[in-house]
Every structure is written in structure tokens, then in C-alpha cells.
Short mmCIF file of C-alpha atoms in Angstrom, two decimals:
data_model
loop_
_atom_site.label_atom_id
_atom_site.label_comp_id
_atom_site.label_asym_id
_atom_site.label_seq_id
_atom_site.Cartn_x
_atom_site.Cartn_y
_atom_site.Cartn_z
CA UNK F 85 -10.64 9.95 -184.01
CA UNK F 86 -11.79 13.42 -185.06
CA UNK F 87 -15.42 13.92 -185.92
CA UNK F 88 -14.90 16.70 -188.40
CA UNK F 89 -12.64 19.36 -189.80
CA UNK F 90 -12.83 23.10 -190.30
CA UNK F 91 -10.82 24.89 -192.95
CA UNK F 92 -10.70 28.66 -192.51
CA UNK F 93 -9.99 29.73 -196.06
CA UNK F 94 -8.68 33.04 -197.38
CA UNK F 95 -10.09 33.63 -200.87
CA UNK F 96 -7.85 36.57 -201.78
CA UNK F 97 -9.19 39.74 -203.39
CA UNK F 98 -12.07 38.18 -205.28
CA UNK F 99 -10.91 36.85 -208.63
CA UNK F 100 -10.27 33.14 -209.19
CA UNK F 101 -6.67 33.80 -210.28
CA UNK F 102 -5.52 35.24 -206.99
CA UNK F 103 -6.71 32.19 -205.04
CA UNK F 104 -4.08 29.67 -203.99
CA UNK F 105 -4.08 26.04 -205.03
CA UNK F 106 -4.68 25.05 -201.40
CA UNK F 107 -7.76 27.26 -201.19
CA UNK F 108 -9.24 25.44 -204.20
CA UNK F 109 -8.32 22.04 -202.77
CA UNK F 110 -9.75 22.87 -199.35
CA UNK F 111 -13.07 24.06 -200.83
CA UNK F 112 -13.25 20.95 -202.98
CA UNK F 113 -12.88 18.72 -199.91
CA UNK F 114 -15.73 20.40 -198.00
CA UNK F 115 -19.29 19.18 -197.61
CA UNK F 116 -20.37 22.48 -196.09
CA UNK F 117 -19.38 26.07 -196.90
CA UNK F 118 -20.11 28.87 -194.44
CA UNK F 119 -19.57 32.54 -195.14
CA UNK F 120 -20.69 36.08 -195.65
CA UNK F 121 -23.07 36.18 -198.59
CA UNK F 122 -20.69 38.06 -200.92
CA UNK F 123 -17.81 35.61 -200.37
CA UNK F 124 -20.04 32.59 -200.90
CA UNK F 125 -21.15 34.11 -204.23
CA UNK F 126 -17.48 34.49 -205.14
CA UNK F 127 -16.95 30.70 -205.06
CA UNK F 128 -20.36 29.73 -206.45
CA UNK F 129 -18.85 27.70 -209.26
CA UNK F 130 -16.98 25.58 -206.71
CA UNK F 131 -19.95 25.08 -204.42
CA UNK F 132 -22.11 22.66 -206.41
CA UNK F 133 -23.41 19.77 -204.32
CA UNK F 134 -22.30 21.35 -201.06
CA UNK F 135 -24.44 22.63 -198.25
CA UNK F 136 -24.19 26.41 -198.32
CA UNK F 137 -24.76 28.55 -195.25
CA UNK F 138 -24.76 32.26 -196.03
CA UNK F 139 -24.96 34.91 -193.35
CA UNK F 140 -24.96 38.67 -193.45
CA UNK F 141 -22.38 41.15 -192.24
CA UNK F 142 -22.03 41.27 -188.47
CA UNK F 143 -23.12 37.66 -188.00
CA UNK F 144 -19.56 36.36 -187.57
CA UNK F 145 -20.22 34.63 -184.26
CA UNK F 146 -23.31 32.85 -185.66
CA UNK F 147 -21.26 31.75 -188.67
CA UNK F 148 -18.54 30.43 -186.42
CA UNK F 149 -20.94 28.49 -184.21
CA UNK F 150 -22.66 26.90 -187.20
CA UNK F 151 -19.27 25.86 -188.58
CA UNK F 152 -18.48 24.08 -185.28
CA UNK F 153 -21.89 22.38 -185.21
CA UNK F 154 -21.53 21.15 -188.77
CA UNK F 155 -18.02 19.85 -188.07
CA UNK F 156 -19.27 17.98 -184.98
CA UNK F 157 -21.85 16.31 -187.23
CA UNK F 158 -18.89 14.81 -189.08
CA UNK F 159 -18.50 17.25 -191.94
CA UNK F 160 -15.52 18.96 -193.46
CA UNK F 161 -16.52 22.61 -193.26
CA UNK F 162 -15.03 25.54 -195.15
CA UNK F 163 -15.34 28.96 -193.54
CA UNK F 164 -14.58 31.34 -196.39
CA UNK F 165 -13.13 34.84 -195.88
CA UNK F 166 -12.04 37.50 -198.32
CA UNK F 167 -8.34 38.26 -198.41
CA UNK F 168 -6.39 36.30 -195.81
CA UNK F 169 -8.18 34.07 -193.29
CA UNK F 170 -6.11 35.52 -190.46
CA UNK F 171 -5.98 39.26 -191.24
CA UNK F 172 -9.26 40.69 -189.86
CA UNK F 173 -10.63 37.29 -190.93
CA UNK F 174 -12.49 34.42 -189.28
CA UNK F 175 -9.44 32.38 -188.18
CA UNK F 176 -9.25 34.08 -184.77
CA UNK F 177 -12.94 33.72 -184.03
CA UNK F 178 -13.05 30.03 -185.01
CA UNK F 179 -10.03 29.26 -182.82
CA UNK F 180 -11.58 31.21 -179.94
CA UNK F 181 -14.86 29.31 -180.25
CA UNK F 182 -12.98 26.01 -180.44
CA UNK F 183 -10.87 26.78 -177.39
CA UNK F 184 -13.96 27.05 -175.18
CA UNK F 185 -15.85 24.14 -176.71
CA UNK F 186 -16.27 20.96 -174.69
CA UNK F 187 -15.83 18.80 -177.77
CA UNK F 188 -12.95 20.74 -179.26
CA UNK F 189 -10.77 17.64 -179.47
CA UNK F 190 -13.27 16.22 -181.95
CA UNK F 191 -12.57 18.97 -184.49
CA UNK F 192 -9.36 19.69 -186.33
CA UNK F 193 -8.85 23.16 -187.74
CA UNK F 194 -6.54 24.36 -190.49
CA UNK F 195 -6.04 27.96 -191.59
CA UNK F 196 -5.45 28.45 -195.33
CA UNK F 197 -3.76 31.81 -195.97
CA UNK F 198 -4.77 34.11 -198.81
CA UNK F 199 -3.75 37.34 -200.50
CA UNK F 200 -4.77 40.10 -198.10
CA UNK F 201 -5.86 43.48 -199.38
CA UNK F 202 -2.58 45.25 -198.56
CA UNK F 203 -0.82 42.89 -200.98
CA UNK F 204 -3.41 42.82 -203.75
CA UNK F 205 -3.87 46.59 -203.74
CA UNK F 206 -0.13 47.23 -203.59
CA UNK F 207 0.44 45.02 -206.63
CA UNK F 208 -1.96 47.25 -208.57
CA UNK F 209 -0.46 50.50 -207.30
CA UNK F 210 3.18 49.54 -207.95
CA UNK F 211 5.37 48.69 -204.96
CA UNK F 212 4.33 50.91 -202.05
CA UNK F 213 4.83 48.38 -199.22
CA UNK F 214 8.21 47.06 -200.25
CA UNK F 215 9.67 48.29 -196.97
CA UNK F 216 8.19 47.92 -193.44
CA UNK F 217 4.43 48.43 -193.45
CA UNK F 218 1.42 48.09 -191.20
CA UNK F 219 -2.29 47.51 -191.53
CA UNK F 220 -4.84 49.51 -189.55
CA UNK F 221 -8.58 48.95 -189.67
CA UNK F 222 -10.64 52.11 -189.16
CA UNK F 223 -13.67 50.10 -188.08
CA UNK F 224 -14.43 50.63 -184.40
CA UNK F 225 -16.88 47.73 -184.37
CA UNK F 226 -14.40 45.69 -182.28
CA UNK F 227 -11.65 48.19 -181.38
CA UNK F 228 -12.16 51.49 -179.49
CA UNK F 229 -11.54 54.55 -181.65
CA UNK F 230 -8.91 55.94 -179.24
CA UNK F 231 -6.91 52.75 -179.65
CA UNK F 232 -7.12 53.03 -183.43
CA UNK F 233 -5.90 56.63 -183.32
CA UNK F 234 -2.99 55.70 -181.03
CA UNK F 235 -1.99 53.04 -183.53
CA UNK F 236 -2.19 55.51 -186.38
CA UNK F 237 -0.07 58.07 -184.49
CA UNK F 238 2.59 55.44 -183.86
CA UNK F 239 2.48 54.14 -187.42
CA UNK F 240 3.09 57.69 -188.64
CA UNK F 241 5.85 58.36 -186.11
CA UNK F 242 7.54 55.10 -187.10
CA UNK F 243 7.37 56.04 -190.80
CA UNK F 244 5.56 52.85 -191.75
CA UNK F 245 3.75 52.64 -195.05
CA UNK F 246 0.14 52.27 -193.91
CA UNK F 247 -2.65 50.17 -195.41
CA UNK F 248 -6.01 51.38 -194.12
CA UNK F 249 -8.62 48.61 -194.08
CA UNK F 250 -12.34 49.40 -193.73
CA UNK F 251 -11.49 53.06 -194.35
CA UNK F 252 -15.07 54.29 -194.52
CA UNK F 253 -18.66 53.15 -194.28
CA UNK F 254 -22.07 54.75 -194.17
CA UNK F 255 -22.16 54.21 -190.41
CA UNK F 256 -18.91 56.16 -189.83
CA UNK F 257 -18.45 58.58 -192.71
CA UNK F 258 -16.20 60.98 -190.76
CA UNK F 259 -13.58 58.54 -189.42
CA UNK F 260 -11.37 58.71 -192.49
CA UNK F 261 -11.37 62.51 -192.30
CA UNK F 262 -10.16 62.32 -188.69
CA UNK F 263 -7.56 59.71 -189.56
CA UNK F 264 -6.12 61.79 -192.39
CA UNK F 265 -5.92 64.82 -190.09
CA UNK F 266 -3.61 62.73 -187.90
CA UNK F 267 -1.54 61.62 -190.89
CA UNK F 268 -1.14 65.24 -192.02
CA UNK F 269 0.53 66.10 -188.70
CA UNK F 270 3.37 63.71 -189.58
CA UNK F 271 3.66 63.49 -193.36
CA UNK F 272 4.22 66.19 -195.93
CA UNK F 273 1.52 67.16 -198.37
CA UNK F 274 3.19 65.47 -201.33
CA UNK F 275 3.10 62.03 -199.69
CA UNK F 276 1.54 59.65 -202.21
CA UNK F 277 -1.80 58.08 -201.32
CA UNK F 278 -3.22 55.17 -203.30
CA UNK F 279 -6.90 54.27 -203.33
CA UNK F 280 -7.88 50.92 -204.78
CA UNK F 281 -11.56 50.08 -205.08
CA UNK F 282 -12.68 46.52 -205.77
CA UNK F 283 -9.19 45.19 -206.49
CA UNK F 284 -9.16 42.48 -209.17
CA UNK F 285 -12.93 42.69 -209.59
CA UNK F 286 -14.98 43.84 -212.54
CA UNK F 287 -15.37 47.44 -211.44
CA UNK F 288 -11.82 47.88 -210.17
CA UNK F 289 -10.52 51.43 -209.93
CA UNK F 290 -7.05 52.66 -209.03
CA UNK F 291 -6.31 56.24 -208.04
CA UNK F 292 -2.97 57.66 -206.97
CA UNK F 293 -3.02 61.12 -205.47
CA UNK F 294 -1.14 63.04 -202.78
CA UNK F 295 -1.99 63.77 -199.18
CA UNK F 296 -3.08 67.38 -199.78
CA UNK F 297 -5.36 66.41 -202.66
CA UNK F 298 -6.79 63.26 -201.12
CA UNK F 299 -10.56 63.48 -200.65
CA UNK F 300 -12.00 61.07 -198.07
CA UNK F 301 -15.39 61.55 -199.74
CA UNK F 302 -14.06 59.59 -202.74
CA UNK F 303 -13.63 56.51 -200.55
CA UNK F 304 -16.21 53.89 -199.61
CA UNK F 305 -16.28 50.48 -197.93
CA UNK F 306 -15.02 48.73 -201.07
CA UNK F 307 -11.73 50.65 -200.96
CA UNK F 308 -8.35 50.13 -199.37
CA UNK F 309 -6.20 53.23 -198.86
CA UNK F 310 -2.41 52.96 -198.89
CA UNK F 311 -0.43 55.90 -197.49
CA UNK F 312 3.21 56.17 -198.48
CA UNK F 313 6.07 56.76 -196.07
CA UNK F 314 8.88 59.34 -196.34
CA UNK F 315 10.52 57.33 -199.16
CA UNK F 316 7.45 56.80 -201.32
CA UNK F 317 7.15 58.60 -204.65
CA UNK F 318 5.15 58.36 -207.86
CA UNK F 319 6.75 57.70 -211.23
CA UNK F 320 4.85 57.09 -214.46
CA UNK F 321 1.66 56.26 -212.61
CA UNK F 322 3.20 53.82 -210.14
CA UNK F 323 3.55 54.29 -206.40
CA UNK F 324 7.01 53.15 -205.33
CA UNK F 325 8.67 53.08 -201.92
CA UNK F 326 12.41 53.29 -202.41
CA UNK F 327 14.53 50.78 -200.55
CA UNK F 328 17.64 52.73 -201.49
CA UNK F 329 19.29 50.41 -203.99
CA UNK F 330 22.29 51.88 -205.81
CA UNK F 331 21.08 51.56 -209.41
CA UNK J 147 3.78 48.08 -229.44
CA UNK J 148 5.62 46.74 -226.41
CA UNK J 149 8.80 44.77 -226.94
CA UNK J 150 8.49 42.59 -223.86
CA UNK J 151 6.90 42.02 -220.53
CA UNK J 152 8.12 41.52 -216.98
CA UNK J 153 6.09 39.67 -214.39
CA UNK J 154 7.34 40.14 -210.84
CA UNK J 155 5.97 37.01 -209.23
CA UNK J 156 5.46 36.21 -205.55
CA UNK J 157 5.85 32.46 -205.05
CA UNK J 158 4.52 32.33 -201.48
CA UNK J 159 6.26 30.40 -198.71
CA UNK J 160 7.76 27.67 -200.86
CA UNK J 161 5.28 24.85 -201.40
CA UNK J 162 3.34 24.51 -204.66
CA UNK J 163 -0.02 24.64 -202.81
CA UNK J 164 0.42 28.14 -201.47
CA UNK J 165 1.09 29.59 -204.93
CA UNK J 166 -1.76 31.41 -206.64
CA UNK J 167 -3.24 30.41 -209.96
CA UNK J 168 -1.94 33.64 -211.46
CA UNK J 169 1.62 32.87 -210.32
CA UNK J 170 1.44 29.54 -212.18
CA UNK J 171 -0.04 31.16 -215.27
CA UNK J 172 2.54 33.94 -215.30
CA UNK J 173 5.45 31.49 -215.01
CA UNK J 174 3.96 29.38 -217.78
CA UNK J 175 3.84 32.39 -220.10
CA UNK J 176 7.51 33.28 -219.59
CA UNK J 177 10.43 32.50 -221.87
CA UNK J 178 12.93 33.59 -219.23
CA UNK J 179 12.95 33.17 -215.44
CA UNK J 180 15.25 35.28 -213.28
CA UNK J 181 15.73 34.82 -209.57
CA UNK J 182 17.72 34.01 -206.48
CA UNK J 183 19.00 30.45 -206.80
CA UNK J 184 16.76 29.01 -204.06
CA UNK J 185 13.56 30.45 -205.55
CA UNK J 186 14.42 29.20 -209.04
CA UNK J 187 14.89 25.71 -207.56
CA UNK J 188 11.45 26.05 -206.02
CA UNK J 189 9.78 26.26 -209.43
CA UNK J 190 12.12 23.84 -211.21
CA UNK J 191 9.24 21.67 -212.39
CA UNK J 192 7.66 24.66 -214.11
CA UNK J 193 10.86 25.87 -215.74
CA UNK J 194 11.42 23.28 -218.46
CA UNK J 195 12.27 24.80 -221.81
CA UNK J 196 12.78 28.26 -220.34
CA UNK J 197 15.97 30.24 -220.09
CA UNK J 198 16.93 30.27 -216.42
CA UNK J 199 19.07 33.01 -214.88
CA UNK J 200 20.05 32.28 -211.30
CA UNK J 201 21.87 34.78 -209.14
CA UNK J 202 23.03 34.68 -205.55
CA UNK J 203 21.90 36.71 -202.55
CA UNK J 204 22.76 40.40 -202.75
CA UNK J 205 22.71 40.44 -206.56
CA UNK J 206 19.24 42.00 -206.76
CA UNK J 207 20.29 44.91 -208.98
CA UNK J 208 22.05 42.57 -211.42
CA UNK J 209 18.96 40.38 -211.52
CA UNK J 210 16.77 43.39 -212.21
CA UNK J 211 18.99 44.70 -215.01
CA UNK J 212 19.10 41.30 -216.70
CA UNK J 213 15.31 41.09 -216.52
CA UNK J 214 15.03 44.44 -218.32
CA UNK J 215 17.55 43.40 -220.96
CA UNK J 216 15.75 40.15 -221.63
CA UNK J 217 12.40 41.93 -221.87
CA UNK J 218 13.87 44.43 -224.36
CA UNK J 219 14.95 41.46 -226.48
CA UNK J 220 11.26 40.66 -226.80
CA UNK J 221 10.82 38.09 -224.06
CA UNK J 222 8.24 37.63 -221.37
CA UNK J 223 10.39 37.51 -218.25
CA UNK J 224 9.41 36.23 -214.81
CA UNK J 225 11.28 37.67 -211.85
CA UNK J 226 10.50 35.24 -209.05
CA UNK J 227 10.50 36.20 -205.37
CA UNK J 228 9.63 34.26 -202.24
CA UNK J 229 6.51 35.37 -200.39
CA UNK J 230 4.93 38.45 -201.94
CA UNK J 231 6.57 40.24 -204.87
CA UNK J 232 6.06 43.60 -203.19
CA UNK J 233 6.92 42.92 -199.52
CA UNK J 234 10.74 43.19 -199.31
CA UNK J 235 10.54 41.72 -202.82
CA UNK J 236 11.77 42.64 -206.28
CA UNK J 237 8.72 44.68 -207.40
CA UNK J 238 10.13 47.97 -206.13
CA UNK J 239 13.55 47.48 -207.65
CA UNK J 240 12.15 46.48 -211.06
CA UNK J 241 9.87 49.54 -211.13
CA UNK J 242 12.77 51.78 -210.06
CA UNK J 243 15.00 50.40 -212.82
CA UNK J 244 12.19 50.82 -215.36
CA UNK J 245 11.48 54.40 -214.31
CA UNK J 246 15.00 55.49 -215.24
CA UNK J 247 15.28 53.40 -218.39
CA UNK J 248 15.22 55.15 -221.77
CA UNK J 249 13.20 52.38 -223.33
CA UNK J 250 10.80 51.89 -220.45
CA UNK J 251 7.79 52.37 -222.71
CA UNK J 252 8.82 49.23 -224.54
CA UNK J 253 8.32 47.07 -221.46
CA UNK J 254 5.12 46.36 -219.58
CA UNK J 255 5.35 45.22 -215.99
CA UNK J 256 2.84 43.37 -213.87
CA UNK J 257 3.20 42.51 -210.19
CA UNK J 258 1.70 39.16 -209.14
CA UNK J 259 1.08 39.12 -205.39
CA UNK J 260 1.87 36.11 -203.21
CA UNK J 261 1.48 34.87 -199.64
CA UNK J 262 4.01 36.82 -197.61
CA UNK J 263 5.70 35.27 -194.60
CA UNK J 264 3.58 37.13 -192.01
CA UNK J 265 0.51 35.39 -193.46
CA UNK J 266 1.96 31.92 -194.01
CA UNK J 267 3.58 31.81 -190.57
CA UNK J 268 0.47 33.15 -188.86
CA UNK J 269 -1.67 30.46 -190.45
CA UNK J 270 0.62 27.87 -188.85
CA UNK J 271 0.71 29.57 -185.45
CA UNK J 272 -3.06 30.11 -185.20
CA UNK J 273 -4.40 33.64 -185.65
CA UNK J 274 -1.86 36.07 -184.19
CA UNK J 275 -2.27 38.91 -186.74
CA UNK J 276 -6.05 39.00 -186.86
CA UNK J 277 -5.96 42.60 -185.61
CA UNK J 278 -3.68 45.46 -186.78
CA UNK J 279 -0.14 44.24 -187.43
CA UNK J 280 3.14 45.40 -188.91
CA UNK J 281 6.17 43.88 -190.56
CA UNK J 282 9.69 44.95 -189.65
CA UNK J 283 12.84 43.62 -191.30
CA UNK J 284 15.86 43.45 -188.99
CA UNK J 285 18.25 43.49 -191.93
CA UNK J 286 20.22 46.73 -192.07
CA UNK J 287 21.49 45.96 -195.56
CA UNK J 288 19.23 48.71 -196.95
CA UNK J 289 17.85 50.48 -193.86
CA UNK J 290 19.93 52.12 -191.10
CA UNK J 291 19.73 50.29 -187.77
CA UNK J 292 18.53 53.42 -185.91
CA UNK J 293 15.59 53.66 -188.30
CA UNK J 294 14.72 50.01 -187.68
CA UNK J 295 14.83 50.54 -183.92
CA UNK J 296 12.61 53.65 -184.16
CA UNK J 297 10.10 51.58 -186.10
CA UNK J 298 10.21 48.83 -183.51
CA UNK J 299 9.71 51.32 -180.65
CA UNK J 300 6.68 52.76 -182.41
CA UNK J 301 5.27 49.34 -183.28
CA UNK J 302 5.50 48.40 -179.60
CA UNK J 303 4.00 51.70 -178.40
CA UNK J 304 1.14 51.28 -180.87
CA UNK J 305 0.47 47.73 -179.63
CA UNK J 306 0.78 46.24 -183.10
CA UNK J 307 1.33 42.54 -183.48
CA UNK J 308 4.80 42.44 -185.06
CA UNK J 309 6.17 40.11 -187.72
CA UNK J 310 9.97 40.26 -187.75
CA UNK J 311 11.43 39.44 -191.15
CA UNK J 312 15.12 38.57 -191.58
CA UNK J 313 15.36 38.29 -187.79
CA UNK J 314 18.91 36.96 -187.69
CA UNK J 315 21.83 36.03 -189.88
CA UNK J 316 25.45 35.05 -189.42
CA UNK J 317 26.49 38.58 -190.36
CA UNK J 318 24.38 40.18 -187.61
CA UNK J 319 23.86 37.63 -184.85
CA UNK J 320 23.22 40.21 -182.11
CA UNK J 321 20.48 42.31 -183.77
CA UNK J 322 17.63 40.11 -182.60
CA UNK J 323 18.91 40.31 -179.02
CA UNK J 324 18.88 44.12 -179.24
CA UNK J 325 15.41 44.12 -180.82
CA UNK J 326 13.95 41.91 -178.10
CA UNK J 327 15.44 44.17 -175.43
CA UNK J 328 13.36 46.98 -176.95
CA UNK J 329 10.24 44.81 -177.04
CA UNK J 330 10.70 43.90 -173.35
CA UNK J 331 10.49 47.58 -172.42
CA UNK J 332 6.91 47.64 -173.71
CA UNK J 333 5.42 44.16 -173.42
CA UNK J 334 5.02 41.93 -170.40
CA UNK J 335 7.01 38.75 -170.06
CA UNK J 336 4.07 36.47 -170.81
CA UNK J 337 3.55 37.99 -174.28
CA UNK J 338 3.41 35.08 -176.74
CA UNK J 339 6.16 34.85 -179.33
CA UNK J 340 5.91 32.49 -182.30
CA UNK J 341 8.90 31.27 -184.27
CA UNK J 342 8.27 29.57 -187.58
CA UNK J 343 11.20 28.10 -189.47
CA UNK J 344 10.85 27.06 -193.10
CA UNK J 345 7.07 27.49 -193.21
CA UNK J 346 5.36 24.95 -195.48
CA UNK J 347 8.68 23.32 -196.38
CA UNK J 348 9.98 19.87 -195.58
CA UNK J 349 11.85 20.80 -192.43
CA UNK J 350 9.19 23.17 -191.06
CA UNK J 351 9.24 23.83 -187.33
CA UNK J 352 6.79 25.81 -185.22
CA UNK J 353 7.59 27.00 -181.70
CA UNK J 354 5.37 29.11 -179.47
CA UNK J 355 6.98 30.53 -176.36
CA UNK J 356 6.73 33.70 -174.28
CA UNK J 357 8.82 36.84 -174.23
CA UNK J 358 10.79 35.95 -171.07
CA UNK J 359 11.62 32.47 -172.37
CA UNK J 360 12.37 33.46 -175.96
CA UNK J 361 15.97 32.70 -176.94
CA UNK J 362 17.27 34.65 -179.95
CA UNK J 363 19.95 31.98 -180.34
CA UNK J 364 17.22 29.55 -181.46
CA UNK J 365 16.49 31.75 -184.49
CA UNK J 366 18.25 31.78 -187.86
CA UNK J 367 17.73 33.33 -191.30
CA UNK J 368 15.09 30.77 -192.22
CA UNK J 369 12.78 31.93 -189.43
CA UNK J 370 10.06 34.52 -189.05
CA UNK J 371 9.29 35.72 -185.52
CA UNK J 372 5.79 36.90 -184.62
CA UNK J 373 5.40 38.88 -181.40
CA UNK J 374 1.92 39.13 -179.93
CA UNK J 375 0.27 42.34 -178.77
CA UNK J 376 -1.49 42.99 -175.46
CA UNK J 377 -4.46 40.85 -176.55
CA UNK J 378 -2.55 37.80 -177.74
CA UNK J 379 -2.69 34.57 -175.76
CA UNK J 380 -1.96 30.89 -176.25
CA UNK J 381 -4.62 28.21 -176.02
CA UNK J 382 -4.10 24.54 -176.82
CA UNK J 383 -0.96 25.24 -178.78
CA UNK J 384 -2.37 28.07 -180.88
CA UNK J 385 -1.38 31.73 -180.74
CA UNK J 386 -4.53 33.86 -180.90
CA UNK J 387 -5.02 37.63 -180.84
CA UNK J 388 -8.45 38.35 -179.44
CA UNK J 389 -10.61 40.78 -181.37
CA UNK J 390 -13.06 40.92 -178.49
CA UNK J 391 -16.04 39.06 -179.92
CA UNK J 392 -18.81 38.29 -177.40
CA UNK J 393 -18.92 34.50 -177.68
#
């Protein structure tokens, strides 16, 4: 008999409409919700009567440990993440904490997928990732910068459409500049670049530009940057990667 | 004044729970639904009273043209896709057809994102794509095989976790063998490989094995294959890519 359950729940981009039915159902079944302050706010209307544990950015491990404790007390616990629970989300950390926990067999864990930023931003830009694509986070909080740059080099060489997550923050304002210098070695200046800020939120903005005109200074931590591949073009304000259909 | 509207709708993996609220709302608002036979079946309960246009595999362009025609007749048309509308989905084709259409200003088009296979399968395997990942389709229906292999080489060199879409079909039974031969040049034999067949459907199966033991013959067109990177391991039946948290 399990003592408790943890749902790691992907909330999608931030609006209620882009949440899945399972995400709603999982939240409803929880006695406890744990998450980064902003994501907890996002589901405030669903959180009435539940114990709410908010934590700031960078406190992922604390959040994870509290979720395990609360589950061992017999609760159903929802760990809420923006986007998908598994893409730069809490699913990995929760499973890693569980793996090493003496009472792990007392806790069941289910990962509820969600709309990750590459998908939500692409839907607003047009269809830029309709062929092979990759995601790269420019945050070196967990990954050495050299490793990130190697990934970016290979993504460019392989002609992947690239979704840059965490493209810029106050703590590392110059990383996006360096990253785009790498991209410029491989892709021509007319390559379309899409910048979506706060996708599906109140102050959403969508900009489509080209590699030569792209200004990293226009990007902040609320943005996702999508860089086209050799088959990406812009038509009537939409960013489209051609798959080569005979029309 | 627009004549009609096209929603390109990602249905997610196939169960009602993994659809978003917006996908339901968009389908509800449609007079006409267009799609591959299997995906239309998937939303049969939502399709009452609507005109249904089913087409077989490979008839994407026909489906797209019919959607435009029906929209120009004044309808709201839903083009349904499995997974995400933009990841190997119909969003690109619809926007390409619209771009060249003389009456394109008469039709509005909205892309509704959905849970793509990399996300749904990962949620069942554990957390394999919690770091940078890429998707590669092994179908050479639209993309030359050499281009696919170059992508795969670069994905391996860049140490991306890799989600293989369309890994195998009757028409190209040997492609997955060739692809895994490439992967073996870069990744050690213990690298975890996850195979998910019919994710979130009745006959779902989940297998986690390692690169040396992986048998391409066990894979068919209903599978997605997820290949770990250098930081992926298996613990208690879950495939986890470590992000390096200090626990």
C-alpha cells in the first residue's frame, strides 16, 4: 500500500486553455500543491482548500524534498511546472530524489505532460518546427557553457530548427550575443528568427526578424527564441519551415 | 471580413485526457473536420453534426486543399493532427497552401498546439528529455536520407537526447538498423533506449533497454524511440537524464 502520490504537472504556457484535461484532473485530486511562486499563481483558481507551498527560483531541490515529505505523510501532491513537466522541468529532479529515498516504494509518481515553450511559441509564429528541431537552454546554472556551445554548433551543423530556452537573464546578459555569433557562422543572414515573449499571456509579444537584424538586447528571460533552418522562410507574417510538399 | 477560419489542431497522443482545453473548444466551434482517418476516429464523440472529411495517409495536400475550400465556403474548419499541429503536423502545409492562395485574406488560420510524441512518451518513460533534446523523423518521404543521417550524426556529437519519430515502417524496415549503427559510433552500449508503442492508448507498451540490447525488429510505425544522452540512466524502471542537481 502506497502512502502517497506525486503528480509532476506541466501547466503549459500559462493560460488555462493550453492546459490539458489531465493537468486539471491531477490538480483537482491534490491536497498539496508545490511550485515556483509564479506557477502557483497561475493555478490560483484551482488551489482553493489545498495546502500551497510556494518557493522562489533556484529552490528546486527544496521544492522536491518537500513534495516527497508531504507524499510520505499520505497526501496527493502536485508539483507544478510551466510548459512540460519533463522539458527542463521538475520531473527529473523528483525521480532522482525518489530513487535515493529509503521509502521510495511508499510513493507513486506520475508525470503529466504539458505544452512546452517550443510548441506554444511555434504555434504563434506559424510553423517553424514542422521538421526536425532541437531545444537548447542557454542557462549555465546546471550545464557548463562549453557544453552548451558544443550543442549549439552541432545543432547548426545538423540544420535543426533551434528553440532557445532561457535565452537571456540579468545574470548572463552576454550569453545570447555569444550564441548568435555561433549561429551566424552556419546560417545566412536572412535566416528567420522568431522571438515570442510571454506566449499566451496578457502581455504577449511576437516578433519575426532575420539573423542579421536580430538584437539580443531585445530579449529577456520571458522570451523564447526560435531560429529557422535552411528551409525556413517568412510569408505574410508567418515563419514557416518548408517540408517540401508538391503543392 | 473573413469568409472562414481554419484551426490546425494538435490532438496529443490519442487519449481525451491529454488534449488541451483549447483543442476541445476549437473542435466544438467547427462545422467541418478534416483529417487522417485514424485521427478523425479519435475525436468521433466530438464530431456529431459536423461534416467529416477523412483521408488516408499520404493525402496531406488533398486534405489541406479541401480545408481551404471549405473555409472559403464560409465554414470554420478543423484540421486535426496527432501530437502537436506544428511538429511534423499539418500546420506548415496549411500555411504554405494559404500563402499561395489568391483569396488567402479571406481565411484566418490559428494553430492549436498539442502534446507531441517526444513529450507524451517521455512522461511514460520517466524524465529522459529533461535536458536539451532533439526530434528526428526517420521517414524519407519528404527529407533525403543523407540529410537525416547528417542530422543524426550531429545530434549524437552534440550529446542531445534524441526522440526518433516514424522510426520504422513496412516500406523502410532497415532504416532504424542503419540509424542505430550511427548512434553506436557515438554512444556507449549501456546508453538507455526507451521504446513507447501507442502511448496513452489501449494497447500501450513501454520498454526500456540499452543500446547493445536494442532490437530494431521490435519497433513498428506505432512506436517512438527515445535514445538517452551521456547523462541518462535507468533507476527502478525509469529512464532519467540527470541535470546535475546536488541532492
